Short mmCIF file of C-alpha atoms and ligand atoms in Angstrom, two decimals:
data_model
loop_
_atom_site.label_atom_id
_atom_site.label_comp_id
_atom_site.label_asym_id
_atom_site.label_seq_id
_atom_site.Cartn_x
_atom_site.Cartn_y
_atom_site.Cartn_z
CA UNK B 1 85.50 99.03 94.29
CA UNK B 2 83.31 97.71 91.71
CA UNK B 3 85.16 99.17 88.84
CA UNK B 4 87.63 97.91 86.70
CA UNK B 5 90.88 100.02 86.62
CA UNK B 6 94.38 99.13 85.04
CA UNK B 7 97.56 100.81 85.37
CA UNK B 8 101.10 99.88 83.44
CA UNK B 9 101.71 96.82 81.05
CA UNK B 10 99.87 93.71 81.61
CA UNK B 11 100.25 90.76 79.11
CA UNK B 12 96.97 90.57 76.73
CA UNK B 13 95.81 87.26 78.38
CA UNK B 14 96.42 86.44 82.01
CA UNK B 15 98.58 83.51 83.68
CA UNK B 16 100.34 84.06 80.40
CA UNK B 17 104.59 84.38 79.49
CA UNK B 18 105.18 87.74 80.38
CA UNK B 19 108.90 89.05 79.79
CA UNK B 20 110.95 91.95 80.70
CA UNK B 21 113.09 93.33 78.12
CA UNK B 22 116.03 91.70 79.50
CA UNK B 23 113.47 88.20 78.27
CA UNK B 24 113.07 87.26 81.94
CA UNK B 25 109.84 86.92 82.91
CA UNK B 26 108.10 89.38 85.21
CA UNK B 27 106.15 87.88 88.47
CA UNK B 28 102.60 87.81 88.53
CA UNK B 29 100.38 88.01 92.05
CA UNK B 30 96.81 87.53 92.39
CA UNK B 31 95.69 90.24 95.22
CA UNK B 32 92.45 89.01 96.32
CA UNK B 33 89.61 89.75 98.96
CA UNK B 34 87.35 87.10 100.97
CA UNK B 35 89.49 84.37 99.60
CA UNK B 36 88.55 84.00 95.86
CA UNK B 37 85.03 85.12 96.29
CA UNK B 38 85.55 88.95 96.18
CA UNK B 39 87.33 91.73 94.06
CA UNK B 40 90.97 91.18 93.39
CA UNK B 41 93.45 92.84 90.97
CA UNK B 42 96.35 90.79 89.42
CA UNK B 43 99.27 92.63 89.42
CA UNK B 44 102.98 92.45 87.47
CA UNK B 45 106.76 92.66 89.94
CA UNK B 46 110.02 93.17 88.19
CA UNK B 47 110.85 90.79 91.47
CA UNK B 48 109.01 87.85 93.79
CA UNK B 49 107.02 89.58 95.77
CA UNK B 50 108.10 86.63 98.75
CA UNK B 51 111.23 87.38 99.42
CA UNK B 52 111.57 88.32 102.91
CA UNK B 53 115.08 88.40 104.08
CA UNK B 54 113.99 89.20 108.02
CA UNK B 55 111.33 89.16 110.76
CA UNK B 56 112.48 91.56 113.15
CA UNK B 57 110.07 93.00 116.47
CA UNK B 58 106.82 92.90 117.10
CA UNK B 59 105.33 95.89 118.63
CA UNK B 60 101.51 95.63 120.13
CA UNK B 61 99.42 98.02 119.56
CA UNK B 62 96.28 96.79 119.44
CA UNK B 63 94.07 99.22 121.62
CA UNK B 64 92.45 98.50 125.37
CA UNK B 65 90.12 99.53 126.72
CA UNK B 66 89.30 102.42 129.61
CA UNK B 67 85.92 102.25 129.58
CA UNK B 68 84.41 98.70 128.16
CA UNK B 69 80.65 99.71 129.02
CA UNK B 70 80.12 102.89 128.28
CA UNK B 71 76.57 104.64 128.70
CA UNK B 72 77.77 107.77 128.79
CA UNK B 73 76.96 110.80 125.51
CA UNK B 74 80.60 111.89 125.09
CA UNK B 75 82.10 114.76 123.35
CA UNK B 76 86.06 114.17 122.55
CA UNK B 77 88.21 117.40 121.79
CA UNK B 78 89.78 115.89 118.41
CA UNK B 79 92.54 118.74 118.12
CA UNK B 80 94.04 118.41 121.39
CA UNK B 81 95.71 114.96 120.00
CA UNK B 82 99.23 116.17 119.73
CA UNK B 83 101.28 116.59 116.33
CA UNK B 84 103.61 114.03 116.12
CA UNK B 85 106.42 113.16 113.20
CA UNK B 86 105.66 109.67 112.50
CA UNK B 87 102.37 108.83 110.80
CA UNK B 88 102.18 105.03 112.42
CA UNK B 89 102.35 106.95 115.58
CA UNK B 90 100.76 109.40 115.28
CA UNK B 91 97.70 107.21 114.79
CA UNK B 92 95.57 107.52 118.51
CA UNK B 93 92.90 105.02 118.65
CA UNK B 94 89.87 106.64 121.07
CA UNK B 95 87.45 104.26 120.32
CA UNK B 96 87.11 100.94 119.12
CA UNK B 97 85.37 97.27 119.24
CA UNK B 98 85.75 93.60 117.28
CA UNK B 99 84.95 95.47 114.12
CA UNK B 100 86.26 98.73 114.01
CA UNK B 101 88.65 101.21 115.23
CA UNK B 102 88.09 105.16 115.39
CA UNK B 103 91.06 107.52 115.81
CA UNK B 104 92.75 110.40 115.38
CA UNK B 105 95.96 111.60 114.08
CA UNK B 106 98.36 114.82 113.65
CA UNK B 107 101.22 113.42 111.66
CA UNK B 108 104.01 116.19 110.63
CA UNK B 109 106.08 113.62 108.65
CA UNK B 110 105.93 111.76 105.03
CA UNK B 111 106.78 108.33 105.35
CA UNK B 112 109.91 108.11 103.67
CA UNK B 113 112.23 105.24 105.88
CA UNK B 114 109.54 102.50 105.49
CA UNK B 115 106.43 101.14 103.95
CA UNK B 116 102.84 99.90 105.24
CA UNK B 117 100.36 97.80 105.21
CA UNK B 118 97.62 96.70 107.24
CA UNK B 119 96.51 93.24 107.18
CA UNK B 120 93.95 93.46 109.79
CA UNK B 121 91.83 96.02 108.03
CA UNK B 122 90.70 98.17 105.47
CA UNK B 123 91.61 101.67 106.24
CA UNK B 124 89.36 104.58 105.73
CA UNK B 125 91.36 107.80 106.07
CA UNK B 126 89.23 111.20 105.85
CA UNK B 127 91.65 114.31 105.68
CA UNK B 128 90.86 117.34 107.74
CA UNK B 129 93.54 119.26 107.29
CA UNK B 130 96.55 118.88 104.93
CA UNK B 131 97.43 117.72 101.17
CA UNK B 132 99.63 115.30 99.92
CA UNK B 133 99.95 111.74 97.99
CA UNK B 134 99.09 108.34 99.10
CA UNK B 135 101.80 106.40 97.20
CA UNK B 136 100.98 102.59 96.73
CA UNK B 137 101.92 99.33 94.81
CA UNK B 138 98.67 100.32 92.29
CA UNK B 139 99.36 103.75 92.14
CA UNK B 140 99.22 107.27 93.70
CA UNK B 141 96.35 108.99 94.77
CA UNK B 142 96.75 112.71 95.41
CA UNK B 143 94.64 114.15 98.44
CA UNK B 144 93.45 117.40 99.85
CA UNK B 145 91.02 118.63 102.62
CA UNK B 146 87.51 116.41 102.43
CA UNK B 147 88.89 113.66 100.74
CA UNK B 148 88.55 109.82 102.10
CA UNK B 149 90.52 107.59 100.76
CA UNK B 150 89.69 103.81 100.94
CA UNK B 151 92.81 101.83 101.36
CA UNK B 152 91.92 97.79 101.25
CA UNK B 153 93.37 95.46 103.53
CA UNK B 154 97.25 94.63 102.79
CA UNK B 155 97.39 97.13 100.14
CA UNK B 156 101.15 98.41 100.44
CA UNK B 157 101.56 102.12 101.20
CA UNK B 158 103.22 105.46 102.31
CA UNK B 159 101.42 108.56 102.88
CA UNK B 160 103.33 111.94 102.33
CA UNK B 161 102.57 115.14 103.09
CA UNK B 162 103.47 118.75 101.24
CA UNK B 163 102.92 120.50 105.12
CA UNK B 164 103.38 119.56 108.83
CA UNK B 165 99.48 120.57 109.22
CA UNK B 166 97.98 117.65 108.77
CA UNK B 167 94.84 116.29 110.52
CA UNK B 168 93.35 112.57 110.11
CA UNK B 169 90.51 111.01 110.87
CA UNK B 170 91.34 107.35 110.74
CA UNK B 171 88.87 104.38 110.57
CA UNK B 172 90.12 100.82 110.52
CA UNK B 173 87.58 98.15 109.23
CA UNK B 174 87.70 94.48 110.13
CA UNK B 175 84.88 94.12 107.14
CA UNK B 176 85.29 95.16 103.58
CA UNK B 177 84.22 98.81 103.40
CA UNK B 178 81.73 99.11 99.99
CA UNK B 179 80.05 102.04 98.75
CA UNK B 180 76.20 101.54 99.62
CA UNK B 181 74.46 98.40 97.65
CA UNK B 182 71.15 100.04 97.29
CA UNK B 183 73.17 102.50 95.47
CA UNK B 184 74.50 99.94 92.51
CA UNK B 185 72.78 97.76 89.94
CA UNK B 186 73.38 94.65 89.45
CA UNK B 187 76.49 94.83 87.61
CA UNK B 188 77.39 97.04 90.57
CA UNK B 189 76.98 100.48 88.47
CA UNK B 190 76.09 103.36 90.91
CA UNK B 191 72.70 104.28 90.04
CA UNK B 192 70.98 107.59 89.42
CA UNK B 193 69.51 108.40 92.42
CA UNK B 194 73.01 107.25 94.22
CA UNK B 195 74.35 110.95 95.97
CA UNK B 196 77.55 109.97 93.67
CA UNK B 197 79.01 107.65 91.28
CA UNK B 198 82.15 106.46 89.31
CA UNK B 199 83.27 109.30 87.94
CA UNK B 200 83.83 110.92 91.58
CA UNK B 201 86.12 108.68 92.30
CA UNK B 202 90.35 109.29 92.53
CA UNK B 203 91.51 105.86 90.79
CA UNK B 204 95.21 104.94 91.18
CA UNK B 205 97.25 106.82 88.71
CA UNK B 206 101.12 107.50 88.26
CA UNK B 207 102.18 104.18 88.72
CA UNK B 208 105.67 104.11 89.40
CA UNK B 209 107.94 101.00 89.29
CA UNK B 210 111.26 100.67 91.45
CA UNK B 211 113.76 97.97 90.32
CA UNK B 212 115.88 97.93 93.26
CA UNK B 213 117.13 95.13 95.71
CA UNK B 214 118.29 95.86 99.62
CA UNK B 215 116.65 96.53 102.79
CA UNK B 216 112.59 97.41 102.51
CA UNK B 217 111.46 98.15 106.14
CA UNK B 218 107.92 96.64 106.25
CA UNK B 219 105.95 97.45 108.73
CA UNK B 220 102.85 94.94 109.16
CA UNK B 221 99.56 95.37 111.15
CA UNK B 222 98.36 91.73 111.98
CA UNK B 223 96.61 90.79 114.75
CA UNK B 224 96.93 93.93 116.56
CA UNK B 225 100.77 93.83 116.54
CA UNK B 226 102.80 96.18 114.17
CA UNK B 227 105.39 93.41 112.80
CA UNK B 228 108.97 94.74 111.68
CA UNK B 229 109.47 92.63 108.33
CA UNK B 230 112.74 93.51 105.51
CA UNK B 231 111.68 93.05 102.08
CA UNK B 232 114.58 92.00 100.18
CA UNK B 233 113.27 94.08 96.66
CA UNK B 234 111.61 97.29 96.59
CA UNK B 235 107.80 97.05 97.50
CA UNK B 236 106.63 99.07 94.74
CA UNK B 237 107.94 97.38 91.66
CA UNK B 238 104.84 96.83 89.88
CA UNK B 239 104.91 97.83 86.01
CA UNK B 240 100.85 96.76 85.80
CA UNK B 241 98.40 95.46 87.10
CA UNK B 242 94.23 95.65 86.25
CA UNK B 243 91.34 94.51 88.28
CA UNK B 244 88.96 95.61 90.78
CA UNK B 245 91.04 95.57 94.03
CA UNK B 246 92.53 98.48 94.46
CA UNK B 247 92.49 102.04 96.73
CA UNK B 248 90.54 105.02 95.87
CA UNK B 249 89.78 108.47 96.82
CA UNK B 250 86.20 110.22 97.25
CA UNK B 251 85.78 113.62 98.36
CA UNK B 252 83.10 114.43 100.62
CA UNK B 253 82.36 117.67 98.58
CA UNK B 254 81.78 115.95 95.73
CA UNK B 255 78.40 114.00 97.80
CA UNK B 256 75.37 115.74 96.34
CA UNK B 257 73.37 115.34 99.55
CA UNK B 258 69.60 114.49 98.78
CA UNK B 259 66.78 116.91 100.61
CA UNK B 260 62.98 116.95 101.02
CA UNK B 261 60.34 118.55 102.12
CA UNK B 262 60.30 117.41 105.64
CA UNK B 263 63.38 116.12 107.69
CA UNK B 264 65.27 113.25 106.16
CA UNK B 265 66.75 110.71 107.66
CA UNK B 266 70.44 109.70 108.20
CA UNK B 267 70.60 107.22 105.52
CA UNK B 268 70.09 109.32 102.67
CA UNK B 269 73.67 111.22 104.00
CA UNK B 270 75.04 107.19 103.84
CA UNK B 271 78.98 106.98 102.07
CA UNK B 272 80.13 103.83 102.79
CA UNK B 273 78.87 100.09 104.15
CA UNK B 274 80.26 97.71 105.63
CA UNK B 275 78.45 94.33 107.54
CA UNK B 276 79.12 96.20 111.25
CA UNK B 277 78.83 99.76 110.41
CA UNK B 278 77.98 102.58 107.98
CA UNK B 279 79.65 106.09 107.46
CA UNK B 280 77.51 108.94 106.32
CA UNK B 281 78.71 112.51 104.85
CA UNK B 282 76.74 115.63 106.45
CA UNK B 283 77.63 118.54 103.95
CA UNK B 284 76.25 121.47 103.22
CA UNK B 285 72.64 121.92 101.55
CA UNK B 286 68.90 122.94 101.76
CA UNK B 287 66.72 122.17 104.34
CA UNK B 288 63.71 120.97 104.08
CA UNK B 289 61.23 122.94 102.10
CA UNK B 290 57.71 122.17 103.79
CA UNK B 291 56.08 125.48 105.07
CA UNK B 292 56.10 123.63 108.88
CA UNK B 293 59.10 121.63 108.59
CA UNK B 294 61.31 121.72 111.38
CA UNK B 295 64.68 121.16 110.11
CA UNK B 296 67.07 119.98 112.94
CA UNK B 297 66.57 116.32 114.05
CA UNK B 298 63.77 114.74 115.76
CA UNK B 299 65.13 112.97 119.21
CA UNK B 300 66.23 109.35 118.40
CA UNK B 301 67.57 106.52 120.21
CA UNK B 302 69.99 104.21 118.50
CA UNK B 303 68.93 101.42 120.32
CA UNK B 304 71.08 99.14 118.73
CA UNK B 305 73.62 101.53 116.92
CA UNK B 306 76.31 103.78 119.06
CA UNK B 307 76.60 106.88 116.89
CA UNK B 308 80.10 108.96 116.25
CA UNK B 309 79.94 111.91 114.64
CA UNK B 310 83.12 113.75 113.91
CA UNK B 311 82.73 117.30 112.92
CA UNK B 312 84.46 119.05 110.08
CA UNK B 313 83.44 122.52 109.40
CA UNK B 314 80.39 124.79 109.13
CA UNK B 315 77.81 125.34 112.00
CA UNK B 316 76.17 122.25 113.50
CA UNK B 317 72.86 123.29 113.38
CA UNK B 318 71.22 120.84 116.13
CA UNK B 319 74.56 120.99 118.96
CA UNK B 320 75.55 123.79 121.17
CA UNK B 321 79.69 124.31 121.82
CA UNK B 322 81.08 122.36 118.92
CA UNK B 323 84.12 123.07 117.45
CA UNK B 324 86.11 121.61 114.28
CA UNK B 325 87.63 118.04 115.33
CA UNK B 326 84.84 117.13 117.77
CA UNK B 327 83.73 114.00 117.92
CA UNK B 328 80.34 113.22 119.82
CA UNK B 329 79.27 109.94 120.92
CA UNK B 330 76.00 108.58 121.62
CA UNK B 331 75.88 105.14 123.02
CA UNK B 332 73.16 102.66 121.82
CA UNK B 333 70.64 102.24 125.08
CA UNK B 334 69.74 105.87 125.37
CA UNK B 335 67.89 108.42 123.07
CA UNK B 336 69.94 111.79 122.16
CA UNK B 337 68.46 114.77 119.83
CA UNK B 338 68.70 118.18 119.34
CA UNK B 339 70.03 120.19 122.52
CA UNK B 340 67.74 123.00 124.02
CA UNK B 341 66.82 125.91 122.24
CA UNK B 342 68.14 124.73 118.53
CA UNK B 343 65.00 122.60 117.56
CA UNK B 344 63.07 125.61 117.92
CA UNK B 345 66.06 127.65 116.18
CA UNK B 346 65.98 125.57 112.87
CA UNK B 347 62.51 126.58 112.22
CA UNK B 348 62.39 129.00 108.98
CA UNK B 349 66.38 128.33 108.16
CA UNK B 350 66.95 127.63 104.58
CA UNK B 351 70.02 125.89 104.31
CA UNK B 352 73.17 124.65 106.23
CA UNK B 353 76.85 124.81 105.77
CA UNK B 354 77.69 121.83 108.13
CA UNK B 355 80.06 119.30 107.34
CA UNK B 356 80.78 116.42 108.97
CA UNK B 357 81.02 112.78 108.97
CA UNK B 358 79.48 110.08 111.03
CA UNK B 359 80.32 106.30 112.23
CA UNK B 360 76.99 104.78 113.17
CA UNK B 361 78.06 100.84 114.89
CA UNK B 362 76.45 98.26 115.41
CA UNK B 363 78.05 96.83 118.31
CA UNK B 364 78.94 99.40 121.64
CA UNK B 365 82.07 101.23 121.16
CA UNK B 366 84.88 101.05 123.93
CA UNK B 367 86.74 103.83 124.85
CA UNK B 368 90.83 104.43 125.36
CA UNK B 369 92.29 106.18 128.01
CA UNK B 370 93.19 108.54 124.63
CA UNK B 371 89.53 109.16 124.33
CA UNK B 372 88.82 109.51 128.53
CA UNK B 373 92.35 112.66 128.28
CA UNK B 374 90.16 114.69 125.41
CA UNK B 375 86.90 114.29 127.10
CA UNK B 376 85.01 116.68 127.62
CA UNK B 377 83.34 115.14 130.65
CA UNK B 378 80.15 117.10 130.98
CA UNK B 379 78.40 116.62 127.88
CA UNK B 380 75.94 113.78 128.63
CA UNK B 381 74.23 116.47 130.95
CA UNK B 382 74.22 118.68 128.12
CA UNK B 383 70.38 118.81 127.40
CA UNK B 384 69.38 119.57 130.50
CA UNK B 385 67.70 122.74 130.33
FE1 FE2 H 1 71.75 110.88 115.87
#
């Protein structure tokens, strides 16, 4: 995030004596990105944030494959992956590759008996359904339906929920998710023709600290293998901490989508970047306002992208038979576009209400046998007239 934020007490100059009342001092921790090259945050424990007292299981769960070539237009049925209590498991990987992994999840549960953090990836969580607080070591971050929330590699967290209705759609990064760079100035401002900018962003508030020692249960992604870990001290006993490393929350109503007078491209619907794929934000707006514009999509071929779109809410203007917590697929090597009857149907329609968001790769997706059960099976024959 390139933004400075601070939260708590920090001393006035860093790598400088910083005491608690009781004159100890507190511990300071430099949490950094691509080594020392990218944004970090320094950050203030009551306690050494080293102290691991065990290294219990490992559990893989890194995600293979059912389908490692796939040519095939696909159209998952997001809501039939089952509710379950734990959010870690809840978590259903359908499709995935060296850079990132696409899932779903249903969790009914707050994490309450252990803490987080993924050291493989940043995490980009868009809520479909539910409300709640991401609680981290920088702060919480309150969500509700249409929020994502940007959670950077090895960032410590729990997610809790006010409901059991809760629907995820989770995207792990193995590259630093950024907002757009053609969107920021040099000093990495968002710009005014950017579809948002700073002050749309949920920063880190509420920090709370916890001065307690026992058993932390720390569960760590690395490598594809969920490792069991006790923390001797509570993980979230930071009293400050300021810098540029840190999570945030954007809601995808608050992207002012950009129209014109003849179709636009996906781009200008473009949320996030990172160096192996893009997300953009479909939301509701004006079409296009030339007298012969036709609104829905041209046909295009990804040749070297595989497109996922996952859709929210709102009629999707250019698809026949989709329903909320679809996800479509259409595989680099093939062209896909409107389906039958709907580019002609656009013509003379003002505006839309969709709302959805889409995962454009740049490397071929695979797909999980989780993906294959909530298939729909039929849909790459779907244009067929
Ligand atoms: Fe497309």
């Amino acid at each position: 995030m390139p933004l400075y934020h601070k939260q708590g007490k920090i001393p006035q100059k860093r790598h400088t004596i910083f005491k608690k009342p009781d004159g100890t001092l507190h511990y300071e921790q430099l949490f950094g990105t691509i080594g020392f090259d990218g944004m970090s945050s320094l950050m203030y424990h009551l306690h050494r944030p080293t102290q691991i007292k065990e290294v219990g299981a490992s559990i893989d769960i890194s995600p293979k494959a059912a389908v490692e070539h796939n040519i095939k237009s696909r159209l998952l049925k997001g809501f039939q992956v089952q509710p379950v209590d734990d959010y870690l498991e809840s978590r259903v990987t359908v499709l995935f590759n060296n850079d990132v992994h696409v899932g779903l999840a249903a969790p009914k549960k707050s994490m309450t008996t252990y803490f987080y953090k993924n050291t493989d990836a940043d995490e980009l969580l868009f809520i479909h359904k539910g409300t709640g607080t991401l609680k981290t070591m920088l702060g919480e971050i309150p969500f509700e339906y249409g929020d994502y929330l940007v959670i950077p590699r090895g960032m410590i967290y729990q997610i809790h929920f006010d409901t059991e209705e809760n629907r995820l759609l989770v995207t792990e990064s193995y590259h630093p998710i950024y907002t757009p760079k053609r969107y920021r100035n040099y000093f990495g401002q968002h710009l005014e023709h950017s579809p948002f900018c700073e002050r749309d962003f949920k920063l880190p508030e509420n920090l709370q600290s916890f001065d307690e020692k026992g058993e932390f249960l720390m569960k760590v992604k690395k490598q594809g293998q969920l490792h069991h870990l006790t923390y001797a001290t509570h993980p979230f006993d930071v009293v400050g901490w300021d810098g540029y490393n840190f999570p945030y929350g954007f809601s995808i109503h608050n992207f002012e989508p950009i129209t014109g007078r003849v179709h636009q491209p996906p781009p200008v619907h473009q949320t996030f970047e990172t160096s192996a794929f893009v997300v953009c934000s479909f939301v509701p707006r004006m079409y296009d306002y030339h007298p012969q514009s036709i609104p829905a999509p041209y046909n295009h071929s990804n040749i070297d992208s595989d497109e996922v779109l996952y859709y929210v809410d709102g009629d999707f203007m250019s698809r026949k038979s989709i329903d909320q917590g679809y996800i479509s697929l259409h595989p680099a090597g093939i062209p896909h576009g409107p389906h039958p009857g709907t580019y002609e149907a656009s013509i003379g329609k003002i505006k839309t209400e969709e709302l959805a968001v889409m995962i454009d790769t740049f490397k071929p997706l695979k797909l999980t046998q989780a993906a294959l059960d909530i298939d729909d099976g039929k849909y790459y024959k779907s244009w067929m007239e």
